[in-house]
Tab-separated table of C-alpha atoms in Angstrom:
chain	number	residue	atom	x	y	z
A	1	MET	CA	0.000	0.000	0.000
A	2	ALA	CA	1.321	3.415	-0.949
A	3	THR	CA	2.246	5.717	1.892
A	4	PRO	CA	0.000	8.825	2.096
A	5	THR	CA	1.728	11.947	1.005
A	6	VAL	CA	2.014	15.027	3.163
A	7	ALA	CA	-0.552	16.744	0.958
A	8	ASP	CA	-3.024	13.914	1.495
A	9	LEU	CA	-2.513	14.055	5.251
A	10	ASN	CA	-2.996	17.797	5.292
A	11	LYS	CA	-6.182	17.484	3.232
A	12	GLN	CA	-7.495	14.801	5.585
A	13	MET	CA	-6.761	16.984	8.612
A	14	TRP	CA	-8.535	19.955	7.045
A	15	ASP	CA	-11.516	17.820	6.077
A	16	GLU	CA	-11.811	16.513	9.646
A	17	ALA	CA	-11.466	20.021	11.071
A	18	LEU	CA	-14.109	21.389	8.720
A	19	THR	CA	-16.426	18.500	9.569
A	20	ARG	CA	-16.035	19.226	13.279
A	21	LEU	CA	-16.657	22.926	12.660
A	22	LEU	CA	-19.795	22.174	10.646
A	23	ASP	CA	-21.066	19.819	13.356
A	24	LEU	CA	-20.321	22.418	16.025
A	25	SER	CA	-22.019	25.103	13.951
A	26	THR	CA	-25.114	22.944	13.498
A	27	VAL	CA	-25.302	22.205	17.222
A	28	THR	CA	-24.782	25.883	18.060
A	29	ILE	CA	-27.496	27.045	15.661
A	30	LYS	CA	-29.925	24.461	17.047
A	31	ARG	CA	-29.102	25.438	20.606
A	32	ASN	CA	-29.536	29.137	19.818
A	33	ALA	CA	-32.939	28.427	18.282
A	34	GLU	CA	-33.965	26.497	21.405
A	35	LEU	CA	-32.775	29.329	23.650
A	36	GLU	CA	-34.585	31.945	21.568
A	37	ALA	CA	-37.781	29.899	21.776
A	38	ARG	CA	-37.326	29.579	25.524
A	39	VAL	CA	-36.741	33.337	25.868
A	40	THR	CA	-39.945	34.003	23.922
A	41	GLU	CA	-41.832	31.571	26.147
A	42	LEU	CA	-40.445	33.202	29.296
A	43	GLU	CA	-41.378	36.651	27.985
A	44	VAL	CA	-44.945	35.453	27.491
A	45	GLU	CA	-45.021	33.997	31.000
A	46	LEU	CA	-43.558	37.206	32.421
A	47	SER	CA	-46.226	39.236	30.654
A	48	VAL	CA	-48.956	36.994	32.048
A	49	TRP	CA	-47.499	37.238	35.557
A	50	LYS	CA	-47.314	41.017	35.263
A	51	GLN	CA	-50.953	41.204	34.266
A	52	ALA	CA	-51.920	38.834	37.075
A	53	HIS	CA	-49.944	40.983	39.531
A	54	THR	CA	-51.636	44.112	38.209
A	55	ASN	CA	-55.017	42.437	38.600
A	56	VAL	CA	-54.233	41.635	42.235
A	57	LEU	CA	-53.233	45.235	42.953
A	58	GLU	CA	-56.289	46.612	41.170
A	59	ALA	CA	-58.563	44.174	43.001
A	60	ALA	CA	-57.067	45.325	46.290
A	61	GLU	CA	-57.653	48.949	45.310
A	62	ARG	CA	-61.262	48.190	44.378
A	63	ASP	CA	-61.783	46.414	47.692
A	64	LYS	CA	-60.358	49.438	49.474
A	65	LYS	CA	-62.733	51.789	47.646
A	66	THR	CA	-65.674	49.505	48.403
A	67	HIS	CA	-64.678	49.342	52.060
A	68	ASN	CA	-64.367	53.123	52.296
A	69	ALA	CA	-67.779	53.564	50.672
A	70	ARG	CA	-69.295	51.102	53.136
A	71	VAL	CA	-67.686	52.911	56.084
A	72	ALA	CA	-69.025	56.273	54.893
A	73	THR	CA	-72.496	54.791	54.464
A	74	LEU	CA	-72.412	53.080	57.862
A	75	ASN	CA	-71.273	56.268	59.603
A	76	LYS	CA	-74.162	58.110	57.989
A	77	GLN	CA	-76.622	55.445	59.128
A	78	LEU	CA	-75.247	55.496	62.676
A	79	SER	CA	-75.457	59.262	62.886
A	80	SER	CA	-79.108	59.110	61.807
A	81	GLY	CA	-80.001	56.765	64.662
A	82	LEU	CA	-81.240	54.138	62.191
A	83	PHE	CA	-80.617	51.079	64.328
A	84	LYS	CA	-82.623	52.468	67.222
A	85	ASN	CA	-85.862	53.092	65.388
A	86	GLN	CA	-86.221	51.129	62.135
A	87	ASN	CA	-85.943	47.591	60.832
A	88	PRO	CA	-83.389	47.471	57.979
A	89	LEU	CA	-84.501	47.172	54.357
A	90	VAL	CA	-82.796	45.043	51.714
A	91	LEU	CA	-84.106	45.937	48.256
A	92	CYS	CA	-83.633	44.447	44.805
A	93	VAL	CA	-84.609	46.276	41.613
A	94	ILE	CA	-84.239	44.655	38.177
A	95	ASP	CA	-84.646	45.851	34.600
A	96	GLY	CA	-86.615	42.860	33.325
A	97	ASP	CA	-86.136	43.732	29.640
A	98	ALA	CA	-82.334	43.835	29.857
A	99	ASN	CA	-82.146	40.918	32.293
A	100	VAL	CA	-84.490	38.224	31.009
A	101	PHE	CA	-84.951	35.286	33.327
A	102	ASN	CA	-83.595	31.889	32.306
A	103	PRO	CA	-85.713	30.359	29.485
A	104	SER	CA	-85.883	27.030	31.324
A	105	LEU	CA	-87.517	28.787	34.282
A	106	ILE	CA	-89.957	30.738	32.102
A	107	ALA	CA	-90.990	27.550	30.282
A	108	GLU	CA	-91.990	26.011	33.638
A	109	GLY	CA	-94.651	28.670	34.095
A	110	HIS	CA	-95.918	29.258	37.628
A	111	LYS	CA	-93.451	26.795	39.147
A	112	GLY	CA	-90.564	28.453	37.297
A	113	GLY	CA	-91.585	31.859	38.631
A	114	ARG	CA	-91.494	30.616	42.203
A	115	LEU	CA	-88.154	28.884	41.592
A	116	ALA	CA	-86.722	32.130	40.183
A	117	ALA	CA	-87.890	33.966	43.300
A	118	GLN	CA	-86.311	31.323	45.537
A	119	GLU	CA	-82.983	31.379	43.657
A	120	LEU	CA	-82.806	35.178	43.773
A	121	THR	CA	-83.638	35.255	47.483
A	122	LYS	CA	-81.138	32.501	48.240
A	123	GLY	CA	-78.379	34.243	46.264
A	124	ILE	CA	-78.888	37.558	48.049
A	125	ALA	CA	-79.019	35.868	51.466
A	126	GLU	CA	-75.747	34.034	50.753
A	127	PHE	CA	-74.130	37.237	49.497
A	128	LEU	CA	-75.082	39.100	52.679
A	129	ALA	CA	-73.779	36.200	54.773
A	130	GLN	CA	-70.434	36.228	52.948
A	131	GLU	CA	-70.140	39.957	53.549
A	132	GLU	CA	-70.944	39.363	57.226
A	133	VAL	CA	-73.514	42.157	57.167
A	134	GLN	CA	-74.714	42.929	60.681
A	135	VAL	CA	-78.511	43.076	60.812
A	136	PHE	CA	-80.242	44.824	63.697
A	137	GLY	CA	-83.915	43.994	64.160
A	138	ARG	CA	-86.082	42.197	61.605
A	139	LEU	CA	-84.819	42.288	58.028
A	140	SER	CA	-87.371	43.344	55.392
A	141	PHE	CA	-86.621	42.115	51.847
A	142	TRP	CA	-88.319	43.554	48.726
A	143	VAL	CA	-87.951	42.759	45.009
A	144	THR	CA	-89.269	44.887	42.127
A	145	VAL	CA	-88.924	43.944	38.438
A	146	TYR	CA	-89.748	46.584	35.794
A	147	LEU	CA	-90.457	45.335	32.266
A	148	HIS	CA	-92.517	45.822	29.099
A	149	LYS	CA	-94.663	42.695	29.094
A	150	ARG	CA	-95.910	42.825	25.509
A	151	GLY	CA	-92.509	43.546	24.018
A	152	LEU	CA	-90.799	40.915	26.157
A	153	LEU	CA	-93.395	38.277	25.298
A	154	SER	CA	-93.010	39.071	21.595
A	155	MET	CA	-89.257	38.481	21.836
A	156	LEU	CA	-89.671	35.241	23.796
A	157	GLN	CA	-92.207	33.901	21.297
A	158	SER	CA	-90.046	34.851	18.309
A	159	GLU	CA	-87.206	32.861	19.903
A	160	ASN	CA	-89.577	29.904	20.547
A	161	ILE	CA	-88.848	30.100	24.270
A	162	CYS	CA	-92.387	30.009	25.655
A	163	SER	CA	-96.068	30.554	24.944
A	164	ALA	CA	-98.153	33.469	26.183
A	165	ASP	CA	-99.752	31.238	28.835
A	166	GLN	CA	-96.364	30.035	30.103
A	167	PHE	CA	-95.058	33.590	30.308
A	168	GLU	CA	-98.156	34.835	32.130
A	169	ALA	CA	-97.932	31.912	34.563
A	170	PHE	CA	-94.229	32.606	35.182
A	171	ILE	CA	-94.937	36.280	35.935
A	172	THR	CA	-97.733	35.271	38.302
A	173	GLY	CA	-95.570	32.696	40.081
A	174	LEU	CA	-92.752	35.207	40.533
A	175	SER	CA	-95.097	37.897	41.842
A	176	GLN	CA	-96.994	35.565	44.181
A	177	ALA	CA	-93.845	34.034	45.679
A	178	SER	CA	-94.028	36.739	48.341
A	179	PRO	CA	-96.203	39.788	49.042
A	180	ARG	CA	-92.989	41.778	48.734
A	181	PHE	CA	-92.293	40.682	45.145
A	182	SER	CA	-93.692	43.069	42.509
A	183	ILE	CA	-93.653	42.819	38.711
A	184	VAL	CA	-94.418	46.200	37.122
A	185	ASP	CA	-95.365	46.570	33.447
A	186	VAL	CA	-93.995	49.954	32.285
A	187	GLY	CA	-95.106	49.681	28.651
A	188	PRO	CA	-92.949	50.640	25.634
A	189	GLY	CA	-90.220	53.276	25.656
A	190	ASP	CA	-87.839	54.170	28.483
A	191	GLY	CA	-90.313	53.619	31.299
A	192	ALA	CA	-88.132	51.070	33.093
A	193	ASP	CA	-85.062	53.348	33.124
A	194	VAL	CA	-87.055	56.307	34.424
A	195	LYS	CA	-88.747	54.314	37.161
A	196	ILE	CA	-85.559	52.540	38.258
A	197	LYS	CA	-83.686	55.846	38.521
A	198	GLU	CA	-86.450	57.302	40.663
A	199	TYR	CA	-86.547	54.075	42.700
A	200	LEU	CA	-82.807	54.293	43.412
A	201	GLN	CA	-82.840	57.972	44.314
A	202	THR	CA	-85.807	57.501	46.640
A	203	TYR	CA	-84.927	54.319	48.510
A	204	ILE	CA	-81.144	54.782	48.682
A	205	SER	CA	-81.700	57.983	50.642
A	206	LEU	CA	-83.740	56.215	53.333
A	207	PRO	CA	-81.561	55.636	56.417
A	208	GLN	CA	-83.132	52.208	57.034
A	209	THR	CA	-82.050	50.947	53.587
A	210	LEU	CA	-79.196	48.517	54.235
A	211	ARG	CA	-78.524	47.270	50.684
A	212	VAL	CA	-79.950	47.753	47.198
A	213	PHE	CA	-79.200	44.975	44.695
A	214	PHE	CA	-79.325	46.586	41.253
A	215	GLY	CA	-79.748	44.733	37.956
A	216	GLY	CA	-79.690	47.307	35.155
A	217	GLY	CA	-78.980	47.248	31.452
A	218	GLN	CA	-75.904	47.889	29.314
A	219	ASP	CA	-76.860	51.332	27.983
A	220	GLY	CA	-74.910	53.260	30.629
A	221	SER	CA	-77.815	55.628	31.355
A	222	TYR	CA	-77.437	55.534	35.123
A	223	GLY	CA	-74.208	57.556	35.359
A	224	THR	CA	-75.827	60.748	36.666
A	225	THR	CA	-77.941	58.828	39.164
A	226	PHE	CA	-74.959	56.976	40.613
A	227	ALA	CA	-72.896	60.181	40.728
A	228	ALA	CA	-75.595	61.753	42.906
A	229	ILE	CA	-75.700	58.664	45.125
A	230	GLU	CA	-71.911	58.744	45.506
A	231	LYS	CA	-72.023	62.435	46.414
A	232	ASP	CA	-74.547	61.596	49.127
A	233	ASP	CA	-72.155	58.980	50.650
A	234	SER	CA	-74.692	56.228	49.917
A	235	LEU	CA	-72.802	54.288	47.236
A	236	GLY	CA	-71.810	51.680	49.818
A	237	LYS	CA	-75.410	50.471	49.917
A	238	ILE	CA	-75.399	49.271	46.288
A	239	VAL	CA	-74.542	45.788	45.031
A	240	LEU	CA	-74.560	45.177	41.265
A	241	LEU	CA	-76.281	42.067	39.944
A	242	HIS	CA	-74.395	40.210	37.213
A	243	GLY	CA	-77.400	39.729	34.959
A	244	ALA	CA	-77.546	38.815	31.283
A	245	ASN	CA	-74.329	40.618	30.274
A	246	GLY	CA	-72.938	41.961	33.530
A	247	PRO	CA	-72.934	45.607	34.659
A	248	SER	CA	-72.142	48.323	32.120
A	249	GLU	CA	-68.547	49.567	31.990
A	250	ASN	CA	-69.341	52.959	33.530
A	251	LEU	CA	-70.745	51.157	36.592
A	252	GLN	CA	-67.854	48.715	36.782
A	253	GLN	CA	-65.399	51.566	37.281
A	254	LEU	CA	-67.212	52.543	40.497
A	255	SER	CA	-65.625	49.479	42.165
A	256	LEU	CA	-68.965	48.269	43.508
A	257	PRO	CA	-69.352	44.646	44.651
A	258	ILE	CA	-70.916	42.330	42.071
A	259	MET	CA	-73.206	39.437	42.941
A	260	GLN	CA	-73.065	36.502	40.522
A	261	THR	CA	-76.421	35.086	39.370
A	262	GLU	CA	-75.411	31.836	37.703
A	263	GLY	CA	-78.348	30.223	35.914
A	264	LEU	CA	-80.918	32.846	36.925
A	265	PHE	CA	-80.912	34.989	33.770
A	266	MET	CA	-80.658	34.363	30.037
A	267	THR	CA	-76.990	34.628	29.056
A	268	ASN	CA	-77.477	35.714	25.437
A	269	VAL	CA	-80.350	38.167	25.255
A	270	PRO	CA	-81.197	39.197	21.651
A	271	GLY	CA	-80.189	42.807	21.084
A	272	TYR	CA	-83.695	44.023	20.284
A	273	ALA	CA	-84.899	42.709	23.640
A	274	GLN	CA	-82.819	45.369	25.373
A	275	ARG	CA	-83.850	48.306	23.176
A	276	ARG	CA	-87.241	48.964	24.738
A	277	PRO	CA	-89.408	47.495	21.924
A	278	SER	CA	-92.173	49.709	20.621
A	279	HIS	CA	-95.823	48.960	21.234
A	280	ILE	CA	-96.826	45.603	19.749
A	281	PRO	CA	-100.595	44.954	19.639
A	282	LEU	CA	-101.469	41.493	20.920
A	283	SER	CA	-105.151	40.642	21.221
A	284	GLY	CA	-106.459	39.309	24.503
A	285	PHE	CA	-103.261	40.017	26.452
A	286	ASN	CA	-103.493	41.268	30.033
A	287	ASN	CA	-101.485	44.508	30.303
A	288	ASN	CA	-102.111	45.230	33.992
A	289	VAL	CA	-99.412	45.732	36.627
A	290	MET	CA	-98.645	42.423	38.307
A	291	SER	CA	-98.000	43.598	41.874
A	292	GLU	CA	-99.628	43.083	45.212
A	293	SER	CA	-100.253	46.817	45.635
A	294	GLY	CA	-98.929	50.251	44.793
A	295	LEU	CA	-96.776	51.655	47.609
A	296	ILE	CA	-96.224	48.802	50.072
A	297	SER	CA	-95.567	49.407	53.761
A	298	PRO	CA	-92.082	48.250	54.849
A	299	GLN	CA	-93.588	46.994	58.120
A	300	SER	CA	-95.931	44.385	56.632
A	301	GLU	CA	-95.386	40.861	57.935
A	302	PRO	CA	-93.383	38.387	55.814
A	303	GLN	CA	-95.042	35.336	54.291
A	304	SER	CA	-93.464	31.921	54.031
A	305	SER	CA	-93.352	30.328	51.029
A	306	ALA	CA	-72.810	34.247	30.501
A	307	PRO	CA	-71.367	36.811	25.562
A	308	SER	CA	-68.838	34.504	24.156
A	309	PRO	CA	-65.193	35.659	23.805
A	310	THR	CA	-65.390	35.608	20.021
A	311	SER	CA	-68.440	37.850	19.815
A	312	ARG	CA	-66.915	40.226	22.334
A	313	ALA	CA	-63.705	40.446	20.305
A	314	THR	CA	-65.500	41.587	17.174
A	315	TYR	CA	-66.153	44.945	18.805
A	316	GLY	CA	-62.431	45.782	18.565
A	317	LYS	CA	-61.333	48.795	16.565
A	318	ARG	CA	-57.606	48.085	16.125
A	319	LEU	CA	-55.701	45.411	14.266
A	320	ILE	CA	-52.939	43.440	15.966
A	321	ASP	CA	-49.380	44.068	14.746
A	322	PRO	CA	-48.573	40.630	13.256
A	323	THR	CA	-44.820	41.155	13.770
A	324	LYS	CA	-45.240	41.165	17.555
A	325	PRO	CA	-46.657	38.552	19.943
A	326	LEU	CA	-49.831	39.456	21.830
A	327	HIS	CA	-48.055	40.299	25.075
A	328	LYS	CA	-45.897	42.896	23.266
A	329	GLN	CA	-48.779	44.842	21.715
A	330	ASN	CA	-49.148	48.364	23.088
A	331	PRO	CA	-51.016	47.910	25.343
A	332	PRO	CA	-51.466	44.129	25.486
A	333	PRO	CA	-55.027	42.782	25.141
A	334	CYS	CA	-56.933	42.317	28.392
A	335	ASN	CA	-57.347	38.623	29.177
A	336	GLU	CA	-60.479	39.105	31.255
A	337	HIS	CA	-62.199	41.306	28.651
A	338	TYR	CA	-61.708	38.903	25.742
A	339	LEU	CA	-62.008	35.624	27.641
A	340	MET	CA	-64.382	36.421	30.486
A	341	THR	CA	-65.661	39.758	31.849
A	342	CYS	CA	-63.441	42.676	32.847
A	343	THR	CA	-64.826	44.620	35.809
A	344	LYS	CA	-62.299	47.477	35.696
A	345	GLY	CA	-63.980	49.467	32.931
A	346	VAL	CA	-62.053	52.556	31.798
A	347	ASN	CA	-59.525	52.009	34.600
A	348	CYS	CA	-58.184	48.822	33.018
A	349	LYS	CA	-54.521	49.135	32.009
A	350	TYR	CA	-54.916	46.662	29.184
A	351	SER	CA	-56.639	47.121	25.839
A	352	HIS	CA	-60.248	46.238	25.083
A	353	ASP	CA	-59.992	47.567	21.522
A	354	TRP	CA	-57.954	44.951	19.649
A	355	LEU	CA	-59.662	42.950	16.916
A	356	LEU	CA	-58.558	39.384	17.659
A	357	THR	CA	-58.897	36.358	15.409
A	358	SER	CA	-60.016	32.980	16.750
A	359	GLU	CA	-56.385	31.809	16.622
A	360	GLN	CA	-55.229	34.829	18.632
A	361	LEU	CA	-57.977	34.215	21.178
A	362	GLU	CA	-56.744	30.636	21.551
A	363	VAL	CA	-53.198	31.893	22.190
A	364	LEU	CA	-54.507	34.446	24.683
A	365	ALA	CA	-56.497	31.758	26.510
A	366	LYS	CA	-53.545	29.363	26.571
A	367	ASN	CA	-51.225	32.005	28.022
A	368	ALA	CA	-53.757	33.128	30.640
A	369	LYS	CA	-53.971	29.585	31.999
A	370	LYS	CA	-50.285	29.903	32.974
A	371	ALA	CA	-51.238	32.344	35.742
A	372	PRO	CA	-53.228	31.171	38.790
A	373	CYS	CA	-56.795	32.176	39.544
A	374	ASN	CA	-56.623	34.556	42.502
A	375	TYR	CA	-59.777	33.113	44.031
A	376	LEU	CA	-58.422	29.554	44.227
A	377	LYS	CA	-54.950	30.828	45.074
A	378	ASN	CA	-56.409	32.420	48.206
A	379	GLY	CA	-58.521	29.407	49.132
A	380	VAL	CA	-61.844	30.820	47.882
A	381	ASP	CA	-64.193	29.079	45.437
A	382	CYS	CA	-64.000	30.757	42.035
A	383	PRO	CA	-67.420	32.272	41.188
A	384	TYR	CA	-66.692	31.888	37.460
A	385	GLY	CA	-66.027	28.134	37.584
A	386	ASP	CA	-65.112	26.662	34.208
A	387	ARG	CA	-65.649	30.091	32.582
A	388	CYS	CA	-62.641	31.533	34.457
A	389	CYS	CA	-59.832	32.505	32.085
A	390	TRP	CA	-57.091	32.027	34.705
A	391	GLY	CA	-55.435	28.755	35.644
A	392	HIS	CA	-57.192	26.533	38.157
A	393	VAL	CA	-54.491	23.873	37.838
A	394	CYS	CA	-50.728	24.363	37.525
A	395	PRO	CA	-49.532	23.522	33.984
A	396	GLY	CA	-46.617	21.646	35.582
A	397	GLY	CA	-48.956	19.418	37.559
A	398	ALA	CA	-47.633	17.301	40.413
A	399	ARG	CA	-44.187	17.293	38.769
A	400	CYS	CA	-43.955	21.088	38.802
A	401	PHE	CA	-40.302	22.114	39.145
A	402	HIS	CA	-41.178	25.329	40.997
A	403	LEU	CA	-43.407	23.426	43.437
A	404	SER	CA	-40.459	21.290	44.503
A	405	LYS	CA	-38.608	24.526	45.315
A	406	GLY	CA	-41.599	25.996	47.146
A	407	LYS	CA	-41.827	28.847	44.629
A	408	CYS	CA	-44.811	27.943	42.454
A	409	TRP	CA	-47.460	30.661	42.198
A	410	PHE	CA	-50.223	28.063	42.107
A	411	LYS	CA	-50.488	27.927	45.897
A	412	GLY	CA	-54.146	26.963	46.292
A	413	GLU	CA	-55.296	23.569	47.459
A	414	ASP	CA	-55.790	21.034	44.635
A	415	MET	CA	-53.941	23.268	42.138
A	416	HIS	CA	-51.346	20.464	41.782
A	417	PRO	CA	-53.498	17.326	41.364
A	418	PRO	CA	-51.726	13.991	41.953
A	419	LEU	CA	-50.508	11.971	39.005
A	420	SER	CA	-52.884	9.405	37.570
A	421	ALA	CA	-51.771	5.856	36.783
A	422	GLN	CA	-51.275	6.692	33.098
A	423	ASP	CA	-48.861	9.500	34.007
A	424	TYR	CA	-46.309	7.138	35.542
């Protein structure tokens, strides 16, 4: 065999060196790509954590405002000598056109009306218990629903929800559930708004009024009324009902407590049902007020007895910059607005104006699940349940690296479920 020449040896050495350099270059490029992907992932997580942190701070600020409003209201009640002379009133007023009761309840007629009354009463009682409201004397509870019966029935029939007899029976059952439950037919136009505003201004000012649970519409027409109530140091008496679509944004920014009403109201009310339908002639239909009486004495004795993210996103006015991920938009889209319900209104630091595609909504939802739900994190049942956009379970599960170091943000009980047999 011929002995390799020096030139051949040199060529072989160079070939081997170049091969090693190419291999090293390939490994380096691959590693850089992995690191860049990891950096992008960490930036997304950091953005989600920042928003979660901001939400915690804003929630604390809202709680502080609510507490201060309650203190101001309580001081006013104490100075008036309320607890010495009067039994406290708890009132509930509902715009029945904007907050249509659950179709399944309406279809049950009289029984459904009584069930609706029971669910509403139970929800308010539980809310007061959670707030640890101190009641002096006998509590007097009143419910008033203002609606346009003919217009509402027309909508329900057009949606094949119920018949006229079922609707009439439901209204009767709701009204007869208690002598303190009143259903008032205001006719077409803005009658409900006008009457509810007058109702609020009148009863909020009474010193014996402990709470008013308010279920209004989305038109934002109550701004002036609530401004006057706030000026009178009586805002702490109001609790907003989360009806068909939740409180309007101008009310959300008042930092008032919100009572959830899961299953009580229709979640997707047709738009024309909330626009005060004009007079619709229906032959043989009873148009009378369905209430026990006109002005009812507070001392009378008691008697026993969710818009989808996609539709919300279409209201956006701005297009996402496709060269940037969602968390780097200026400002980033609000998780709660697009995936759930944002209660911060105009005070929210994140944008409600982006026009998001279904794919972008999926990315937003996936990223939001990387941050823990503050309710579960603090050991409280989440009122939103499966509709909550935040994580109820740590993405790392029982094998979470941060959990082993005691640094995982998912601190709530059951947020790290044990491994199943198939996971081993």
